Amino acid sequence: MPLKILGLNHTTAPVDIREQVIYAGDAIPRALAEIVTLSGVGEAVMLSTCNRTEIYVEADAEGAAALMEWLKADQNLSAEAQAALFEIGDEAAVRHLFRVACGLDSMIL
C-alpha cells in the first residue's frame, strides 16, 4: 500500500486552527490504535507539535478517505480547520516526510 499523509501545519493553518488539532500524551497511542483499525489502513505514525499535526499512513484510497472522516469526527473539526487540512501521497509524501525529518519544513531553519 502507498504512503499517504493527512494533516495541517504552519503553512496551511494559523496557530488558532493548529491548536484545535493537537494530540498530546495518551491521546496519541489511543488515536493510532483507532487509525490502524480503519478499513484500508495498514500502519500509522503521528507527528503532533505546536506547528503541525500530521498523520502518516500506509493506506489505499479507501483508507485515506476513512482517515479523513475519522480525523474530522475525532477532533470535531470546524469547517475552517477542515479547509486547512492537506492530503499528499506517493512520491510527494515521501519528499514531505524527508523535508520534515531534516527540518527543512520548519518555521525556523
Backbone as XML, in Angstrom:
<?xml version="1.0"?>
<chain id="A" units="angstrom">
  <residue number="1" name="MET">
    <atom name="N" x="0.846" y="-1.189" z="0.000"/>
    <atom name="CA" x="0.000" y="0.000" z="0.000"/>
    <atom name="C" x="0.885" y="1.243" z="0.000"/>
  </residue>
  <residue number="2" name="PRO">
    <atom name="N" x="0.422" y="2.301" z="-0.631"/>
    <atom name="CA" x="1.214" y="3.531" z="-0.711"/>
    <atom name="C" x="1.152" y="4.373" z="0.564"/>
  </residue>
  <residue number="3" name="LEU">
    <atom name="N" x="2.139" y="5.262" z="0.680"/>
    <atom name="CA" x="2.202" y="6.197" z="1.795"/>
    <atom name="C" x="1.270" y="7.371" z="1.534"/>
  </residue>
  <residue number="4" name="LYS">
    <atom name="N" x="0.493" y="7.728" z="2.533"/>
    <atom name="CA" x="-0.395" y="8.899" z="2.477"/>
    <atom name="C" x="-0.137" y="9.737" z="3.719"/>
  </residue>
  <residue number="5" name="ILE">
    <atom name="N" x="-0.278" y="11.051" z="3.579"/>
    <atom name="CA" x="-0.150" y="11.958" z="4.717"/>
    <atom name="C" x="-1.386" y="12.839" z="4.759"/>
  </residue>
  <residue number="6" name="LEU">
    <atom name="N" x="-1.953" y="12.969" z="5.948"/>
    <atom name="CA" x="-3.071" y="13.873" z="6.195"/>
    <atom name="C" x="-2.677" y="14.753" z="7.359"/>
  </residue>
  <residue number="7" name="GLY">
    <atom name="N" x="-2.886" y="16.039" z="7.225"/>
    <atom name="CA" x="-2.555" y="16.903" z="8.353"/>
    <atom name="C" x="-2.706" y="18.366" z="8.041"/>
  </residue>
  <residue number="8" name="LEU">
    <atom name="N" x="-2.175" y="19.150" z="8.950"/>
    <atom name="CA" x="-2.081" y="20.589" z="8.761"/>
    <atom name="C" x="-0.814" y="21.057" z="9.448"/>
  </residue>
  <residue number="9" name="ASN">
    <atom name="N" x="-0.324" y="22.206" z="9.010"/>
    <atom name="CA" x="0.908" y="22.720" z="9.591"/>
    <atom name="C" x="0.955" y="24.237" z="9.492"/>
  </residue>
  <residue number="10" name="HIS">
    <atom name="N" x="2.086" y="24.800" z="9.830"/>
    <atom name="CA" x="2.229" y="26.253" z="9.869"/>
    <atom name="C" x="2.059" y="26.908" z="8.509"/>
  </residue>
  <residue number="11" name="THR">
    <atom name="N" x="2.144" y="26.142" z="7.428"/>
    <atom name="CA" x="1.933" y="26.725" z="6.101"/>
    <atom name="C" x="0.478" y="26.654" z="5.656"/>
  </residue>
  <residue number="12" name="THR">
    <atom name="N" x="-0.318" y="25.813" z="6.296"/>
    <atom name="CA" x="-1.715" y="25.659" z="5.876"/>
    <atom name="C" x="-2.719" y="26.223" z="6.866"/>
  </residue>
  <residue number="13" name="ALA">
    <atom name="N" x="-2.274" y="26.509" z="8.098"/>
    <atom name="CA" x="-3.233" y="26.936" z="9.129"/>
    <atom name="C" x="-2.578" y="27.879" z="10.136"/>
  </residue>
  <residue number="14" name="PRO">
    <atom name="N" x="-3.315" y="28.892" z="10.567"/>
    <atom name="CA" x="-2.806" y="29.749" z="11.639"/>
    <atom name="C" x="-2.815" y="28.991" z="12.967"/>
  </residue>
  <residue number="15" name="VAL">
    <atom name="N" x="-2.120" y="29.542" z="13.950"/>
    <atom name="CA" x="-1.944" y="28.849" z="15.232"/>
    <atom name="C" x="-3.277" y="28.503" z="15.900"/>
  </residue>
  <residue number="16" name="ASP">
    <atom name="N" x="-4.285" y="29.363" z="15.818"/>
    <atom name="CA" x="-5.558" y="29.063" z="16.482"/>
    <atom name="C" x="-6.238" y="27.837" z="15.876"/>
  </residue>
  <residue number="17" name="ILE">
    <atom name="N" x="-6.026" y="27.589" z="14.598"/>
    <atom name="CA" x="-6.569" y="26.380" z="13.962"/>
    <atom name="C" x="-5.705" y="25.171" z="14.327"/>
  </residue>
  <residue number="18" name="ARG">
    <atom name="N" x="-4.386" y="25.329" z="14.287"/>
    <atom name="CA" x="-3.496" y="24.211" z="14.645"/>
    <atom name="C" x="-3.761" y="23.732" z="16.062"/>
  </residue>
  <residue number="19" name="GLU">
    <atom name="N" x="-4.091" y="24.648" z="16.960"/>
    <atom name="CA" x="-4.364" y="24.273" z="18.352"/>
    <atom name="C" x="-5.599" y="23.391" z="18.488"/>
  </residue>
  <residue number="20" name="GLN">
    <atom name="N" x="-6.501" y="23.432" z="17.521"/>
    <atom name="CA" x="-7.710" y="22.597" z="17.560"/>
    <atom name="C" x="-7.400" y="21.127" z="17.245"/>
  </residue>
  <residue number="21" name="VAL">
    <atom name="N" x="-6.237" y="20.863" z="16.682"/>
    <atom name="CA" x="-5.941" y="19.532" z="16.165"/>
    <atom name="C" x="-4.703" y="18.923" z="16.831"/>
  </residue>
  <residue number="22" name="ILE">
    <atom name="N" x="-4.373" y="19.348" z="18.017"/>
    <atom name="CA" x="-3.201" y="18.831" z="18.718"/>
    <atom name="C" x="-3.547" y="17.521" z="19.431"/>
  </residue>
  <residue number="23" name="TYR">
    <atom name="N" x="-2.649" y="16.566" z="19.301"/>
    <atom name="CA" x="-2.729" y="15.320" z="20.066"/>
    <atom name="C" x="-1.545" y="15.326" z="21.017"/>
  </residue>
  <residue number="24" name="ALA">
    <atom name="N" x="-1.781" y="15.042" z="22.273"/>
    <atom name="CA" x="-0.694" y="15.041" z="23.260"/>
    <atom name="C" x="-0.870" y="13.871" z="24.222"/>
  </residue>
  <residue number="25" name="GLY">
    <atom name="N" x="0.241" y="13.448" z="24.809"/>
    <atom name="CA" x="0.203" y="12.417" z="25.846"/>
    <atom name="C" x="-0.496" y="11.151" z="25.417"/>
  </residue>
  <residue number="26" name="ASP">
    <atom name="N" x="-1.456" y="10.713" z="26.230"/>
    <atom name="CA" x="-2.179" y="9.462" z="25.986"/>
    <atom name="C" x="-3.065" y="9.500" z="24.748"/>
  </residue>
  <residue number="27" name="ALA">
    <atom name="N" x="-3.325" y="10.692" z="24.216"/>
    <atom name="CA" x="-4.182" y="10.796" z="23.034"/>
    <atom name="C" x="-3.525" y="10.177" z="21.802"/>
  </residue>
  <residue number="28" name="ILE">
    <atom name="N" x="-2.201" y="10.220" z="21.727"/>
    <atom name="CA" x="-1.518" y="9.692" z="20.545"/>
    <atom name="C" x="-1.648" y="8.171" z="20.446"/>
  </residue>
  <residue number="29" name="PRO">
    <atom name="N" x="-1.311" y="7.392" z="21.483"/>
    <atom name="CA" x="-1.496" y="5.931" z="21.367"/>
    <atom name="C" x="-2.954" y="5.542" z="21.109"/>
  </residue>
  <residue number="30" name="ARG">
    <atom name="N" x="-3.885" y="6.240" z="21.741"/>
    <atom name="CA" x="-5.309" y="5.961" z="21.510"/>
    <atom name="C" x="-5.663" y="6.209" z="20.056"/>
  </residue>
  <residue number="31" name="ALA">
    <atom name="N" x="-5.241" y="7.355" z="19.531"/>
    <atom name="CA" x="-5.553" y="7.704" z="18.148"/>
    <atom name="C" x="-4.947" y="6.694" z="17.177"/>
  </residue>
  <residue number="32" name="LEU">
    <atom name="N" x="-3.690" y="6.353" z="17.378"/>
    <atom name="CA" x="-3.036" y="5.397" z="16.480"/>
    <atom name="C" x="-3.703" y="4.027" z="16.528"/>
  </residue>
  <residue number="33" name="ALA">
    <atom name="N" x="-4.123" y="3.602" z="17.718"/>
    <atom name="CA" x="-4.826" y="2.321" z="17.842"/>
    <atom name="C" x="-6.127" y="2.340" z="17.045"/>
  </residue>
  <residue number="34" name="GLU">
    <atom name="N" x="-6.819" y="3.462" z="17.045"/>
    <atom name="CA" x="-8.062" y="3.583" z="16.276"/>
    <atom name="C" x="-7.779" y="3.658" z="14.777"/>
  </residue>
  <residue number="35" name="ILE">
    <atom name="N" x="-6.761" y="4.418" z="14.395"/>
    <atom name="CA" x="-6.449" y="4.609" z="12.975"/>
    <atom name="C" x="-6.130" y="3.283" z="12.292"/>
  </residue>
  <residue number="36" name="VAL">
    <atom name="N" x="-5.340" y="2.436" z="12.939"/>
    <atom name="CA" x="-4.947" y="1.178" z="12.280"/>
    <atom name="C" x="-6.098" y="0.183" z="12.165"/>
  </residue>
  <residue number="37" name="THR">
    <atom name="N" x="-7.229" y="0.460" z="12.800"/>
    <atom name="CA" x="-8.403" y="-0.398" z="12.624"/>
    <atom name="C" x="-9.274" y="0.052" z="11.454"/>
  </residue>
  <residue number="38" name="LEU">
    <atom name="N" x="-8.980" y="1.215" z="10.872"/>
    <atom name="CA" x="-9.773" y="1.713" z="9.751"/>
    <atom name="C" x="-9.559" y="0.833" z="8.525"/>
  </residue>
  <residue number="39" name="SER">
    <atom name="N" x="-10.616" y="0.585" z="7.793"/>
    <atom name="CA" x="-10.527" y="-0.222" z="6.582"/>
    <atom name="C" x="-9.600" y="0.455" z="5.574"/>
  </residue>
  <residue number="40" name="GLY">
    <atom name="N" x="-8.650" y="-0.311" z="5.055"/>
    <atom name="CA" x="-7.739" y="0.220" z="4.052"/>
    <atom name="C" x="-6.486" y="0.859" z="4.604"/>
  </residue>
  <residue number="41" name="VAL">
    <atom name="N" x="-6.341" y="0.866" z="5.937"/>
    <atom name="CA" x="-5.148" y="1.439" z="6.571"/>
    <atom name="C" x="-4.300" y="0.308" z="7.124"/>
  </residue>
  <residue number="42" name="GLY">
    <atom name="N" x="-3.002" y="0.357" z="6.814"/>
    <atom name="CA" x="-2.066" y="-0.624" z="7.354"/>
    <atom name="C" x="-1.431" y="-0.080" z="8.613"/>
  </residue>
  <residue number="43" name="GLU">
    <atom name="N" x="-0.328" y="0.601" z="8.445"/>
    <atom name="CA" x="0.410" y="1.149" z="9.581"/>
    <atom name="C" x="0.200" y="2.651" z="9.675"/>
  </residue>
  <residue number="44" name="ALA">
    <atom name="N" x="0.520" y="3.226" z="10.860"/>
    <atom name="CA" x="0.320" y="4.663" z="11.052"/>
    <atom name="C" x="1.353" y="5.232" z="12.014"/>
  </residue>
  <residue number="45" name="VAL">
    <atom name="N" x="1.722" y="6.479" z="11.755"/>
    <atom name="CA" x="2.606" y="7.258" z="12.618"/>
    <atom name="C" x="2.006" y="8.648" z="12.711"/>
  </residue>
  <residue number="46" name="MET">
    <atom name="N" x="2.080" y="9.252" z="13.891"/>
    <atom name="CA" x="1.552" y="10.599" z="14.070"/>
    <atom name="C" x="2.650" y="11.514" z="14.579"/>
  </residue>
  <residue number="47" name="LEU">
    <atom name="N" x="2.698" y="12.719" z="14.015"/>
    <atom name="CA" x="3.600" y="13.762" z="14.476"/>
    <atom name="C" x="2.731" y="14.951" z="14.853"/>
  </residue>
  <residue number="48" name="SER">
    <atom name="N" x="2.717" y="15.306" z="16.131"/>
    <atom name="CA" x="1.875" y="16.407" z="16.594"/>
    <atom name="C" x="2.709" y="17.333" z="17.467"/>
  </residue>
  <residue number="49" name="THR">
    <atom name="N" x="2.950" y="18.538" z="16.957"/>
    <atom name="CA" x="3.707" y="19.561" z="17.675"/>
    <atom name="C" x="2.901" y="20.852" z="17.644"/>
  </residue>
  <residue number="50" name="CYS">
    <atom name="N" x="3.502" y="21.921" z="18.138"/>
    <atom name="CA" x="2.801" y="23.205" z="18.100"/>
    <atom name="C" x="2.657" y="23.727" z="16.673"/>
  </residue>
  <residue number="51" name="ASN">
    <atom name="N" x="3.479" y="23.250" z="15.756"/>
    <atom name="CA" x="3.442" y="23.747" z="14.384"/>
    <atom name="C" x="2.852" y="22.790" z="13.366"/>
  </residue>
  <residue number="52" name="ARG">
    <atom name="N" x="2.541" y="21.571" z="13.786"/>
    <atom name="CA" x="1.974" y="20.623" z="12.831"/>
    <atom name="C" x="1.314" y="19.452" z="13.547"/>
  </residue>
  <residue number="53" name="THR">
    <atom name="N" x="0.283" y="18.944" z="12.937"/>
    <atom name="CA" x="-0.247" y="17.624" z="13.265"/>
    <atom name="C" x="-0.372" y="16.911" z="11.936"/>
  </residue>
  <residue number="54" name="GLU">
    <atom name="N" x="0.414" y="15.853" z="11.780"/>
    <atom name="CA" x="0.428" y="15.101" z="10.533"/>
    <atom name="C" x="0.330" y="13.617" z="10.853"/>
  </residue>
  <residue number="55" name="ILE">
    <atom name="N" x="-0.498" y="12.936" z="10.087"/>
    <atom name="CA" x="-0.679" y="11.501" z="10.255"/>
    <atom name="C" x="-0.167" y="10.832" z="8.982"/>
  </residue>
  <residue number="56" name="TYR">
    <atom name="N" x="0.817" y="9.978" z="9.147"/>
    <atom name="CA" x="1.442" y="9.250" z="8.047"/>
    <atom name="C" x="0.899" y="7.825" z="8.090"/>
  </residue>
  <residue number="57" name="VAL">
    <atom name="N" x="0.307" y="7.385" z="6.991"/>
    <atom name="CA" x="-0.284" y="6.048" z="6.973"/>
    <atom name="C" x="0.103" y="5.284" z="5.715"/>
  </residue>
  <residue number="58" name="GLU">
    <atom name="N" x="0.157" y="3.986" z="5.858"/>
    <atom name="CA" x="0.221" y="3.092" z="4.717"/>
    <atom name="C" x="-1.246" y="2.781" z="4.424"/>
  </residue>
  <residue number="59" name="ALA">
    <atom name="N" x="-1.749" y="3.307" z="3.302"/>
    <atom name="CA" x="-3.187" y="3.180" z="3.062"/>
    <atom name="C" x="-3.513" y="3.235" z="1.580"/>
  </residue>
  <residue number="60" name="ASP">
    <atom name="N" x="-4.598" y="2.567" z="1.222"/>
    <atom name="CA" x="-5.129" y="2.704" z="-0.124"/>
    <atom name="C" x="-6.097" y="3.890" z="-0.132"/>
  </residue>
  <residue number="61" name="ALA">
    <atom name="N" x="-6.760" y="4.128" z="-1.258"/>
    <atom name="CA" x="-7.665" y="5.276" z="-1.379"/>
    <atom name="C" x="-8.800" y="5.206" z="-0.359"/>
  </residue>
  <residue number="62" name="GLU">
    <atom name="N" x="-9.329" y="4.007" z="-0.137"/>
    <atom name="CA" x="-10.397" y="3.828" z="0.851"/>
    <atom name="C" x="-9.894" y="4.181" z="2.252"/>
  </residue>
  <residue number="63" name="GLY">
    <atom name="N" x="-8.688" y="3.756" z="2.575"/>
    <atom name="CA" x="-8.104" y="4.054" z="3.879"/>
    <atom name="C" x="-7.864" y="5.536" z="4.075"/>
  </residue>
  <residue number="64" name="ALA">
    <atom name="N" x="-7.395" y="6.211" z="3.027"/>
    <atom name="CA" x="-7.159" y="7.654" z="3.112"/>
    <atom name="C" x="-8.469" y="8.400" z="3.355"/>
  </residue>
  <residue number="65" name="ALA">
    <atom name="N" x="-9.532" y="7.987" z="2.676"/>
    <atom name="CA" x="-10.842" y="8.614" z="2.877"/>
    <atom name="C" x="-11.360" y="8.336" z="4.286"/>
  </residue>
  <residue number="66" name="ALA">
    <atom name="N" x="-11.165" y="7.106" z="4.760"/>
    <atom name="CA" x="-11.603" y="6.752" z="6.116"/>
    <atom name="C" x="-10.832" y="7.548" z="7.157"/>
  </residue>
  <residue number="67" name="LEU">
    <atom name="N" x="-9.541" y="7.768" z="6.918"/>
    <atom name="CA" x="-8.729" y="8.563" z="7.839"/>
    <atom name="C" x="-9.237" y="9.994" z="7.917"/>
  </residue>
  <residue number="68" name="MET">
    <atom name="N" x="-9.568" y="10.574" z="6.780"/>
    <atom name="CA" x="-10.099" y="11.944" z="6.759"/>
    <atom name="C" x="-11.374" y="12.024" z="7.589"/>
  </residue>
  <residue number="69" name="GLU">
    <atom name="N" x="-12.287" y="11.090" z="7.398"/>
    <atom name="CA" x="-13.544" y="11.100" z="8.155"/>
    <atom name="C" x="-13.282" y="10.871" z="9.641"/>
  </residue>
  <residue number="70" name="TRP">
    <atom name="N" x="-12.356" y="9.978" z="9.959"/>
    <atom name="CA" x="-12.018" y="9.719" z="11.360"/>
    <atom name="C" x="-11.484" y="10.982" z="12.023"/>
  </residue>
  <residue number="71" name="LEU">
    <atom name="N" x="-10.550" y="11.677" z="11.362"/>
    <atom name="CA" x="-9.960" y="12.882" z="11.950"/>
    <atom name="C" x="-11.010" y="13.964" z="12.164"/>
  </residue>
  <residue number="72" name="LYS">
    <atom name="N" x="-11.877" y="14.159" z="11.190"/>
    <atom name="CA" x="-12.952" y="15.154" z="11.338"/>
    <atom name="C" x="-13.807" y="14.846" z="12.563"/>
  </residue>
  <residue number="73" name="ALA">
    <atom name="N" x="-14.163" y="13.579" z="12.739"/>
    <atom name="CA" x="-15.013" y="13.186" z="13.866"/>
    <atom name="C" x="-14.248" y="13.206" z="15.184"/>
  </residue>
  <residue number="74" name="ASP">
    <atom name="N" x="-13.017" y="12.687" z="15.185"/>
    <atom name="CA" x="-12.245" y="12.588" z="16.424"/>
    <atom name="C" x="-11.938" y="13.956" z="17.015"/>
  </residue>
  <residue number="75" name="GLN">
    <atom name="N" x="-11.658" y="14.911" z="16.174"/>
    <atom name="CA" x="-11.310" y="16.253" z="16.652"/>
    <atom name="C" x="-12.478" y="17.232" z="16.542"/>
  </residue>
  <residue number="76" name="ASN">
    <atom name="N" x="-13.626" y="16.759" z="16.061"/>
    <atom name="CA" x="-14.784" y="17.631" z="15.869"/>
    <atom name="C" x="-14.347" y="18.909" z="15.152"/>
  </residue>
  <residue number="77" name="LEU">
    <atom name="N" x="-13.724" y="18.727" z="13.989"/>
    <atom name="CA" x="-13.098" y="19.836" z="13.281"/>
    <atom name="C" x="-14.100" y="20.844" z="12.749"/>
  </residue>
  <residue number="78" name="SER">
    <atom name="N" x="-13.778" y="22.093" z="12.937"/>
    <atom name="CA" x="-14.570" y="23.178" z="12.367"/>
    <atom name="C" x="-14.370" y="23.181" z="10.853"/>
  </residue>
  <residue number="79" name="ALA">
    <atom name="N" x="-15.246" y="23.876" z="10.147"/>
    <atom name="CA" x="-15.108" y="23.986" z="8.693"/>
    <atom name="C" x="-13.783" y="24.648" z="8.339"/>
  </residue>
  <residue number="80" name="GLU">
    <atom name="N" x="-13.365" y="25.614" z="9.139"/>
    <atom name="CA" x="-12.101" y="26.308" z="8.900"/>
    <atom name="C" x="-10.915" y="25.349" z="9.060"/>
  </residue>
  <residue number="81" name="ALA">
    <atom name="N" x="-10.959" y="24.502" z="10.073"/>
    <atom name="CA" x="-9.887" y="23.522" z="10.281"/>
    <atom name="C" x="-9.880" y="22.490" z="9.155"/>
  </residue>
  <residue number="82" name="GLN">
    <atom name="N" x="-11.057" y="22.055" z="8.727"/>
    <atom name="CA" x="-11.134" y="21.097" z="7.624"/>
    <atom name="C" x="-10.536" y="21.676" z="6.349"/>
  </residue>
  <residue number="83" name="ALA">
    <atom name="N" x="-10.775" y="22.966" z="6.112"/>
    <atom name="CA" x="-10.240" y="23.621" z="4.916"/>
    <atom name="C" x="-8.717" y="23.721" z="4.954"/>
  </residue>
  <residue number="84" name="ALA">
    <atom name="N" x="-8.134" y="23.704" z="6.143"/>
    <atom name="CA" x="-6.676" y="23.823" z="6.294"/>
    <atom name="C" x="-5.954" y="22.486" z="6.147"/>
  </residue>
  <residue number="85" name="LEU">
    <atom name="N" x="-6.692" y="21.380" z="6.125"/>
    <atom name="CA" x="-6.064" y="20.062" z="6.009"/>
    <atom name="C" x="-5.456" y="19.860" z="4.627"/>
  </residue>
  <residue number="86" name="PHE">
    <atom name="N" x="-4.372" y="19.127" z="4.582"/>
    <atom name="CA" x="-3.799" y="18.736" z="3.302"/>
    <atom name="C" x="-3.675" y="17.222" z="3.264"/>
  </residue>
  <residue number="87" name="GLU">
    <atom name="N" x="-3.724" y="16.690" z="2.060"/>
    <atom name="CA" x="-3.518" y="15.263" z="1.812"/>
    <atom name="C" x="-2.479" y="15.141" z="0.713"/>
  </residue>
  <residue number="88" name="ILE">
    <atom name="N" x="-1.451" y="14.352" z="0.952"/>
    <atom name="CA" x="-0.483" y="14.079" z="-0.103"/>
    <atom name="C" x="-0.143" y="12.594" z="-0.083"/>
  </residue>
  <residue number="89" name="GLY">
    <atom name="N" x="0.279" y="12.106" z="-1.214"/>
    <atom name="CA" x="0.592" y="10.686" z="-1.298"/>
    <atom name="C" x="1.771" y="10.401" z="-2.203"/>
  </residue>
  <residue number="90" name="ASP">
    <atom name="N" x="2.166" y="9.160" z="-2.180"/>
    <atom name="CA" x="3.187" y="8.618" z="-3.057"/>
    <atom name="C" x="4.505" y="9.382" z="-2.947"/>
  </residue>
  <residue number="91" name="GLU">
    <atom name="N" x="5.125" y="9.750" z="-4.082"/>
    <atom name="CA" x="6.434" y="10.412" z="-4.052"/>
    <atom name="C" x="6.399" y="11.728" z="-3.299"/>
  </residue>
  <residue number="92" name="ALA">
    <atom name="N" x="5.328" y="12.496" z="-3.467"/>
    <atom name="CA" x="5.217" y="13.780" z="-2.763"/>
    <atom name="C" x="5.192" y="13.564" z="-1.254"/>
  </residue>
  <residue number="93" name="ALA">
    <atom name="N" x="4.569" y="12.486" z="-0.814"/>
    <atom name="CA" x="4.522" y="12.183" z="0.622"/>
    <atom name="C" x="5.905" y="11.817" z="1.142"/>
  </residue>
  <residue number="94" name="VAL">
    <atom name="N" x="6.640" y="11.041" z="0.389"/>
    <atom name="CA" x="7.999" y="10.669" z="0.796"/>
    <atom name="C" x="8.876" y="11.916" z="0.857"/>
  </residue>
  <residue number="95" name="ARG">
    <atom name="N" x="8.772" y="12.769" z="-0.151"/>
    <atom name="CA" x="9.542" y="14.015" z="-0.178"/>
    <atom name="C" x="9.209" y="14.877" z="1.040"/>
  </residue>
  <residue number="96" name="HIS">
    <atom name="N" x="7.923" y="15.000" z="1.346"/>
    <atom name="CA" x="7.497" y="15.795" z="2.502"/>
    <atom name="C" x="8.043" y="15.200" z="3.798"/>
  </residue>
  <residue number="97" name="LEU">
    <atom name="N" x="7.964" y="13.897" z="3.935"/>
    <atom name="CA" x="8.477" y="13.221" z="5.128"/>
    <atom name="C" x="9.958" y="13.531" z="5.340"/>
  </residue>
  <residue number="98" name="PHE">
    <atom name="N" x="10.747" y="13.447" z="4.286"/>
    <atom name="CA" x="12.176" y="13.746" z="4.416"/>
    <atom name="C" x="12.416" y="15.218" z="4.735"/>
  </residue>
  <residue number="99" name="ARG">
    <atom name="N" x="11.626" y="16.117" z="4.163"/>
    <atom name="CA" x="11.776" y="17.549" z="4.472"/>
    <atom name="C" x="11.466" y="17.812" z="5.945"/>
  </residue>
  <residue number="100" name="VAL">
    <atom name="N" x="10.440" y="17.167" z="6.466"/>
    <atom name="CA" x="10.097" y="17.324" z="7.884"/>
    <atom name="C" x="11.200" y="16.730" z="8.757"/>
  </residue>
  <residue number="101" name="ALA">
    <atom name="N" x="11.649" y="15.528" z="8.428"/>
    <atom name="CA" x="12.675" y="14.854" z="9.229"/>
    <atom name="C" x="13.986" y="15.637" z="9.259"/>
  </residue>
  <residue number="102" name="CYS">
    <atom name="N" x="14.302" y="16.326" z="8.168"/>
    <atom name="CA" x="15.550" y="17.100" z="8.091"/>
    <atom name="C" x="15.400" y="18.523" z="8.616"/>
  </residue>
  <residue number="103" name="GLY">
    <atom name="N" x="14.193" y="18.914" z="8.984"/>
    <atom name="CA" x="13.972" y="20.269" z="9.478"/>
    <atom name="C" x="13.803" y="21.300" z="8.380"/>
  </residue>
  <residue number="104" name="LEU">
    <atom name="N" x="13.720" y="20.866" z="7.118"/>
    <atom name="CA" x="13.588" y="21.809" z="6.012"/>
    <atom name="C" x="12.186" y="22.379" z="5.887"/>
  </residue>
  <residue number="105" name="ASP">
    <atom name="N" x="11.226" y="21.783" z="6.570"/>
    <atom name="CA" x="9.849" y="22.267" z="6.532"/>
    <atom name="C" x="9.485" y="22.934" z="7.858"/>
  </residue>
  <residue number="106" name="SER">
    <atom name="N" x="10.484" y="23.446" z="8.551"/>
    <atom name="CA" x="10.263" y="24.106" z="9.843"/>
    <atom name="C" x="9.997" y="25.593" z="9.640"/>
  </residue>
  <residue number="107" name="MET">
    <atom name="N" x="9.399" y="26.209" z="10.641"/>
    <atom name="CA" x="9.199" y="27.657" z="10.585"/>
    <atom name="C" x="10.539" y="28.383" z="10.617"/>
  </residue>
  <residue number="108" name="ILE">
    <atom name="N" x="11.480" y="27.833" z="11.363"/>
    <atom name="CA" x="12.794" y="28.453" z="11.517"/>
    <atom name="C" x="13.843" y="27.443" z="11.082"/>
  </residue>
  <residue number="109" name="LEU">
    <atom name="N" x="14.716" y="27.852" z="10.194"/>
    <atom name="CA" x="15.807" y="26.966" z="9.757"/>
    <atom name="C" x="17.070" y="27.290" z="10.508"/>
  </residue>
</chain>
